[in-house]
């Protein structure tokens, strides 16, 4: 299995809802990442997990809460989002060493109404 | 923080043409990635480079570490190559579990 699987592919949520995005990989990668991409913009790093521990938080608002239950799974919990949080949320994984490449998921298209 | 510049931002070419996309960055890196993204879609990793040159099918990527510059070439371009091509760099902070810094992307359209 050489893929990063993200679910759901599309999500519409109200500003008072609580929802979660899920990311899964079975390549034995030790680093996992959340990126946010607005339309026609490059992705922006949100969080990095290394060996299941949060190693980088790029000053992301607390309404986004990451969780890494095990080495294969990464969640992003969403609560009280704003319409401007609507974006494509991309998950990626890597071996966590500079010599190794990244594998990206196909993303979750989130719309906040 | 690394600044990653790509050129051109938009490129329209005819099928069969040789395509070059350029990327420059401001601070030393551990690796540079070339990525492809189709409209509304996820990202596919094309190459990871830390030195020299790599080739995969009709795609060739080169990097000059001293000049902090990389190029992506597409030979015999085809309409299915139409996509956004993104250059992204990984810092030298060590540990390896570093996020990528992305360029703004090059929107490539290949016309039949």
mmCIF file of C-alpha atoms in Angstrom:
data_model
loop_
_atom_site.group_PDB
_atom_site.id
_atom_site.type_symbol
_atom_site.label_atom_id
_atom_site.label_comp_id
_atom_site.label_asym_id
_atom_site.label_seq_id
_atom_site.Cartn_x
_atom_site.Cartn_y
_atom_site.Cartn_z
ATOM 1 C CA UNK A 1 0.000 0.000 0.000
ATOM 2 C CA UNK A 2 1.670 3.213 -1.189
ATOM 3 C CA UNK A 3 -1.152 5.633 -0.596
ATOM 4 C CA UNK A 4 -2.302 8.225 1.855
ATOM 5 C CA UNK A 5 -6.075 7.926 2.207
ATOM 6 C CA UNK A 6 -8.153 10.892 3.311
ATOM 7 C CA UNK A 7 -11.811 10.828 4.284
ATOM 8 C CA UNK A 8 -14.221 12.331 3.642
ATOM 9 C CA UNK A 9 -13.430 13.726 0.189
ATOM 10 C CA UNK A 10 -15.980 16.515 0.606
ATOM 11 C CA UNK A 11 -17.468 18.035 3.760
ATOM 12 C CA UNK A 12 -19.982 20.819 4.299
ATOM 13 C CA UNK A 13 -20.400 21.966 7.873
ATOM 14 C CA UNK A 14 -22.098 24.742 9.762
ATOM 15 C CA UNK A 15 -20.204 27.126 12.005
ATOM 16 C CA UNK A 16 -21.560 25.424 15.133
ATOM 17 C CA UNK A 17 -20.793 21.869 14.021
ATOM 18 C CA UNK A 18 -18.035 19.556 15.197
ATOM 19 C CA UNK A 19 -16.503 17.327 12.555
ATOM 20 C CA UNK A 20 -13.284 15.388 11.984
ATOM 21 C CA UNK A 21 -11.034 14.764 9.002
ATOM 22 C CA UNK A 22 -9.208 11.465 8.827
ATOM 23 C CA UNK A 23 -5.917 10.503 7.217
ATOM 24 C CA UNK A 24 -4.439 7.016 7.048
ATOM 25 C CA UNK A 25 -1.227 5.507 5.674
ATOM 26 C CA UNK A 26 0.244 2.010 5.910
ATOM 27 C CA UNK A 27 3.703 2.700 4.486
ATOM 28 C CA UNK A 28 5.410 2.780 7.869
ATOM 29 C CA UNK A 29 6.039 6.516 7.543
ATOM 30 C CA UNK A 30 6.939 8.129 10.864
ATOM 31 C CA UNK A 31 6.021 11.714 10.016
ATOM 32 C CA UNK A 32 2.560 12.964 9.092
ATOM 33 C CA UNK A 33 1.440 16.443 8.096
ATOM 34 C CA UNK A 34 -1.648 18.594 7.704
ATOM 35 C CA UNK A 35 -1.640 21.326 5.057
ATOM 36 C CA UNK A 36 -4.340 23.864 4.183
ATOM 37 C CA UNK A 37 -4.738 25.069 0.602
ATOM 38 C CA UNK A 38 -6.964 27.963 -0.434
ATOM 39 C CA UNK A 39 -8.071 28.281 -4.044
ATOM 40 C CA UNK A 40 -5.269 29.217 -6.441
ATOM 41 C CA UNK A 41 -2.747 29.387 -3.568
ATOM 42 C CA UNK A 42 0.056 27.028 -2.560
ATOM 43 C CA UNK A 43 -0.460 24.731 0.421
ATOM 44 C CA UNK A 44 0.406 26.082 3.865
ATOM 45 C CA UNK A 45 1.747 23.885 6.634
ATOM 46 C CA UNK A 46 -0.515 23.525 9.690
ATOM 47 C CA UNK A 47 0.858 20.662 11.820
ATOM 48 C CA UNK A 48 3.637 18.081 11.798
ATOM 49 C CA UNK A 49 3.610 14.863 13.794
ATOM 50 C CA UNK A 50 6.841 12.949 14.194
ATOM 51 C CA UNK A 51 6.743 9.510 15.846
ATOM 52 C CA UNK A 52 3.156 10.258 16.942
ATOM 53 C CA UNK A 53 4.157 13.437 18.766
ATOM 54 C CA UNK A 54 3.226 16.947 17.660
ATOM 55 C CA UNK A 55 6.490 18.561 16.583
ATOM 56 C CA UNK A 56 5.321 21.618 14.645
ATOM 57 C CA UNK A 57 2.220 23.779 15.076
ATOM 58 C CA UNK A 58 2.313 26.727 12.716
ATOM 59 C CA UNK A 59 0.266 29.008 15.001
ATOM 60 C CA UNK A 60 -2.976 27.397 13.914
ATOM 61 C CA UNK A 61 -6.168 28.607 15.691
ATOM 62 C CA UNK A 62 -7.432 26.297 18.424
ATOM 63 C CA UNK A 63 -10.615 25.568 16.478
ATOM 64 C CA UNK A 64 -8.366 23.106 14.587
ATOM 65 C CA UNK A 65 -7.229 20.284 16.859
ATOM 66 C CA UNK A 66 -4.917 17.552 15.504
ATOM 67 C CA UNK A 67 -4.661 14.060 16.919
ATOM 68 C CA UNK A 68 -2.369 11.151 16.108
ATOM 69 C CA UNK A 69 -3.849 8.019 17.757
ATOM 70 C CA UNK A 70 -1.207 5.704 16.234
ATOM 71 C CA UNK A 71 1.560 5.715 13.659
ATOM 72 C CA UNK A 72 -0.849 5.078 10.773
ATOM 73 C CA UNK A 73 -3.625 7.497 11.576
ATOM 74 C CA UNK A 74 -3.901 11.273 11.756
ATOM 75 C CA UNK A 75 -7.081 13.173 12.555
ATOM 76 C CA UNK A 76 -7.997 16.837 12.378
ATOM 77 C CA UNK A 77 -10.867 17.798 14.659
ATOM 78 C CA UNK A 78 -12.859 20.851 13.621
ATOM 79 C CA UNK A 79 -15.048 22.979 15.877
ATOM 80 C CA UNK A 80 -16.641 26.418 15.525
ATOM 81 C CA UNK A 81 -15.051 27.061 12.137
ATOM 82 C CA UNK A 82 -15.519 30.230 10.129
ATOM 83 C CA UNK A 83 -16.427 30.523 6.433
ATOM 84 C CA UNK A 84 -12.844 31.645 5.710
ATOM 85 C CA UNK A 85 -11.677 28.207 6.863
ATOM 86 C CA UNK A 86 -13.192 26.738 3.710
ATOM 87 C CA UNK A 87 -10.296 25.150 1.811
ATOM 88 C CA UNK A 88 -8.726 21.921 0.616
ATOM 89 C CA UNK A 89 -7.104 20.130 3.557
ATOM 90 C CA UNK A 90 -4.241 17.921 2.513
ATOM 91 C CA UNK A 91 -2.579 15.210 4.536
ATOM 92 C CA UNK A 92 0.908 13.948 3.735
ATOM 93 C CA UNK A 93 3.367 11.471 5.157
ATOM 94 C CA UNK A 94 7.088 10.834 4.899
ATOM 95 C CA UNK A 95 9.785 8.693 6.439
ATOM 96 C CA UNK A 96 10.714 11.737 8.472
ATOM 97 C CA UNK A 97 14.235 11.818 7.086
ATOM 98 C CA UNK A 98 15.420 14.386 4.591
ATOM 99 C CA UNK A 99 16.446 11.744 2.046
ATOM 100 C CA UNK A 100 12.923 10.471 1.653
ATOM 101 C CA UNK A 101 10.063 11.904 -0.349
ATOM 102 C CA UNK A 102 6.560 12.841 0.566
ATOM 103 C CA UNK A 103 3.294 11.108 -0.251
ATOM 104 C CA UNK A 104 0.195 13.303 -0.371
ATOM 105 C CA UNK A 105 -3.426 12.361 0.030
ATOM 106 C CA UNK A 106 -6.075 13.594 -2.389
ATOM 107 C CA UNK A 107 -7.453 16.007 0.178
ATOM 108 C CA UNK A 108 -10.742 16.886 1.850
ATOM 109 C CA UNK A 109 -12.634 19.780 0.275
ATOM 110 C CA UNK A 110 -14.176 21.604 3.266
ATOM 111 C CA UNK A 111 -16.937 24.188 2.962
ATOM 112 C CA UNK A 112 -18.057 26.075 6.076
ATOM 113 C CA UNK A 113 -21.512 27.635 5.800
ATOM 114 C CA UNK B 1 12.213 31.526 6.140
ATOM 115 C CA UNK B 2 12.885 30.260 2.632
ATOM 116 C CA UNK B 3 11.455 32.225 -0.277
ATOM 117 C CA UNK B 4 10.574 30.008 -3.228
ATOM 118 C CA UNK B 5 10.039 31.671 -6.586
ATOM 119 C CA UNK B 6 8.705 29.927 -9.659
ATOM 120 C CA UNK B 7 8.533 31.075 -13.237
ATOM 121 C CA UNK B 8 6.581 31.354 -15.337
ATOM 122 C CA UNK B 9 3.319 31.589 -13.350
ATOM 123 C CA UNK B 10 1.287 30.628 -16.409
ATOM 124 C CA UNK B 11 2.372 28.802 -19.542
ATOM 125 C CA UNK B 12 0.362 27.784 -22.593
ATOM 126 C CA UNK B 13 2.073 25.671 -25.238
ATOM 127 C CA UNK B 14 1.270 23.456 -28.173
ATOM 128 C CA UNK B 15 1.355 19.690 -28.001
ATOM 129 C CA UNK B 16 4.854 18.379 -28.629
ATOM 130 C CA UNK B 17 6.708 21.449 -27.369
ATOM 131 C CA UNK B 18 9.591 21.247 -24.898
ATOM 132 C CA UNK B 19 8.553 22.824 -21.585
ATOM 133 C CA UNK B 20 10.792 24.341 -18.910
ATOM 134 C CA UNK B 21 9.645 25.524 -15.487
ATOM 135 C CA UNK B 22 12.120 27.232 -13.184
ATOM 136 C CA UNK B 23 12.387 27.428 -9.409
ATOM 137 C CA UNK B 24 14.756 29.409 -7.218
ATOM 138 C CA UNK B 25 15.015 29.560 -3.456
ATOM 139 C CA UNK B 26 16.757 31.838 -1.017
ATOM 140 C CA UNK B 27 18.177 29.621 1.744
ATOM 141 C CA UNK B 28 20.090 26.329 1.648
ATOM 142 C CA UNK B 29 17.904 23.238 1.656
ATOM 143 C CA UNK B 30 18.078 19.501 2.302
ATOM 144 C CA UNK B 31 15.820 18.585 -0.614
ATOM 145 C CA UNK B 32 13.665 20.062 -3.355
ATOM 146 C CA UNK B 33 10.419 18.521 -4.557
ATOM 147 C CA UNK B 34 8.584 18.901 -7.832
ATOM 148 C CA UNK B 35 4.865 18.244 -7.437
ATOM 149 C CA UNK B 36 1.907 18.072 -9.799
ATOM 150 C CA UNK B 37 -1.653 19.086 -8.963
ATOM 151 C CA UNK B 38 -4.653 18.737 -11.247
ATOM 152 C CA UNK B 39 -7.603 21.143 -10.776
ATOM 153 C CA UNK B 40 -9.490 20.403 -7.579
ATOM 154 C CA UNK B 41 -7.231 17.467 -6.889
ATOM 155 C CA UNK B 42 -4.588 16.167 -4.579
ATOM 156 C CA UNK B 43 -0.874 16.470 -5.084
ATOM 157 C CA UNK B 44 1.368 13.921 -6.785
ATOM 158 C CA UNK B 45 5.069 13.878 -6.060
ATOM 159 C CA UNK B 46 7.100 13.845 -9.285
ATOM 160 C CA UNK B 47 10.683 14.173 -8.064
ATOM 161 C CA UNK B 48 12.723 14.722 -4.950
ATOM 162 C CA UNK B 49 16.202 16.144 -5.579
ATOM 163 C CA UNK B 50 19.138 16.955 -3.385
ATOM 164 C CA UNK B 51 21.703 17.139 -6.209
ATOM 165 C CA UNK B 52 22.167 16.547 -9.929
ATOM 166 C CA UNK B 53 19.474 15.353 -12.257
ATOM 167 C CA UNK B 54 16.632 12.842 -12.341
ATOM 168 C CA UNK B 55 14.573 11.526 -15.251
ATOM 169 C CA UNK B 56 11.237 9.742 -15.281
ATOM 170 C CA UNK B 57 9.645 9.127 -18.651
ATOM 171 C CA UNK B 58 9.258 12.483 -20.400
ATOM 172 C CA UNK B 59 10.041 14.448 -17.241
ATOM 173 C CA UNK B 60 13.509 15.650 -16.274
ATOM 174 C CA UNK B 61 14.405 17.593 -13.138
ATOM 175 C CA UNK B 62 17.727 19.258 -12.404
ATOM 176 C CA UNK B 63 19.077 21.153 -9.439
ATOM 177 C CA UNK B 64 22.084 23.430 -8.952
ATOM 178 C CA UNK B 65 22.726 23.664 -5.227
ATOM 179 C CA UNK B 66 25.325 26.434 -5.519
ATOM 180 C CA UNK B 67 22.981 28.643 -7.529
ATOM 181 C CA UNK B 68 19.898 27.639 -5.490
ATOM 182 C CA UNK B 69 18.011 26.858 -8.668
ATOM 183 C CA UNK B 70 16.076 23.944 -10.120
ATOM 184 C CA UNK B 71 14.323 23.284 -13.417
ATOM 185 C CA UNK B 72 11.602 20.880 -14.472
ATOM 186 C CA UNK B 73 11.530 19.924 -18.147
ATOM 187 C CA UNK B 74 8.795 18.133 -20.048
ATOM 188 C CA UNK B 75 9.726 16.689 -23.431
ATOM 189 C CA UNK B 76 7.140 16.005 -26.153
ATOM 190 C CA UNK B 77 4.417 17.675 -24.094
ATOM 191 C CA UNK B 78 0.878 16.296 -24.232
ATOM 192 C CA UNK B 79 -2.514 17.747 -23.226
ATOM 193 C CA UNK B 80 -2.613 15.328 -20.274
ATOM 194 C CA UNK B 81 0.427 17.195 -18.874
ATOM 195 C CA UNK B 82 -1.862 20.178 -18.256
ATOM 196 C CA UNK B 83 -1.773 20.811 -14.509
ATOM 197 C CA UNK B 84 -0.226 23.049 -11.873
ATOM 198 C CA UNK B 85 3.430 22.229 -11.222
ATOM 199 C CA UNK B 86 4.705 23.203 -7.806
ATOM 200 C CA UNK B 87 8.247 23.497 -6.514
ATOM 201 C CA UNK B 88 8.645 22.901 -2.778
ATOM 202 C CA UNK B 89 11.729 22.895 -0.576
ATOM 203 C CA UNK B 90 12.604 21.182 2.664
ATOM 204 C CA UNK B 91 14.771 23.017 5.169
ATOM 205 C CA UNK B 92 18.112 22.030 6.643
ATOM 206 C CA UNK B 93 16.948 22.184 10.244
ATOM 207 C CA UNK B 94 17.696 18.513 10.709
ATOM 208 C CA UNK B 95 15.460 15.752 12.024
ATOM 209 C CA UNK B 96 13.806 15.429 8.668
ATOM 210 C CA UNK B 97 10.208 15.806 9.833
ATOM 211 C CA UNK B 98 10.018 19.283 8.410
ATOM 212 C CA UNK B 99 7.188 20.800 6.485
ATOM 213 C CA UNK B 100 7.665 21.928 2.922
ATOM 214 C CA UNK B 101 7.754 25.542 1.743
ATOM 215 C CA UNK B 102 5.939 25.851 -1.548
ATOM 216 C CA UNK B 103 6.296 28.076 -4.570
ATOM 217 C CA UNK B 104 3.138 29.604 -6.011
ATOM 218 C CA UNK B 105 3.005 27.056 -8.814
ATOM 219 C CA UNK B 106 3.091 27.176 -12.600
ATOM 220 C CA UNK B 107 -0.232 26.679 -14.351
ATOM 221 C CA UNK B 108 0.575 24.730 -17.525
ATOM 222 C CA UNK B 109 -1.881 24.265 -20.397
ATOM 223 C CA UNK B 110 -0.916 22.096 -23.363
ATOM 224 C CA UNK B 111 -3.167 22.644 -26.360
ATOM 225 C CA UNK B 112 -3.734 19.849 -28.911
#
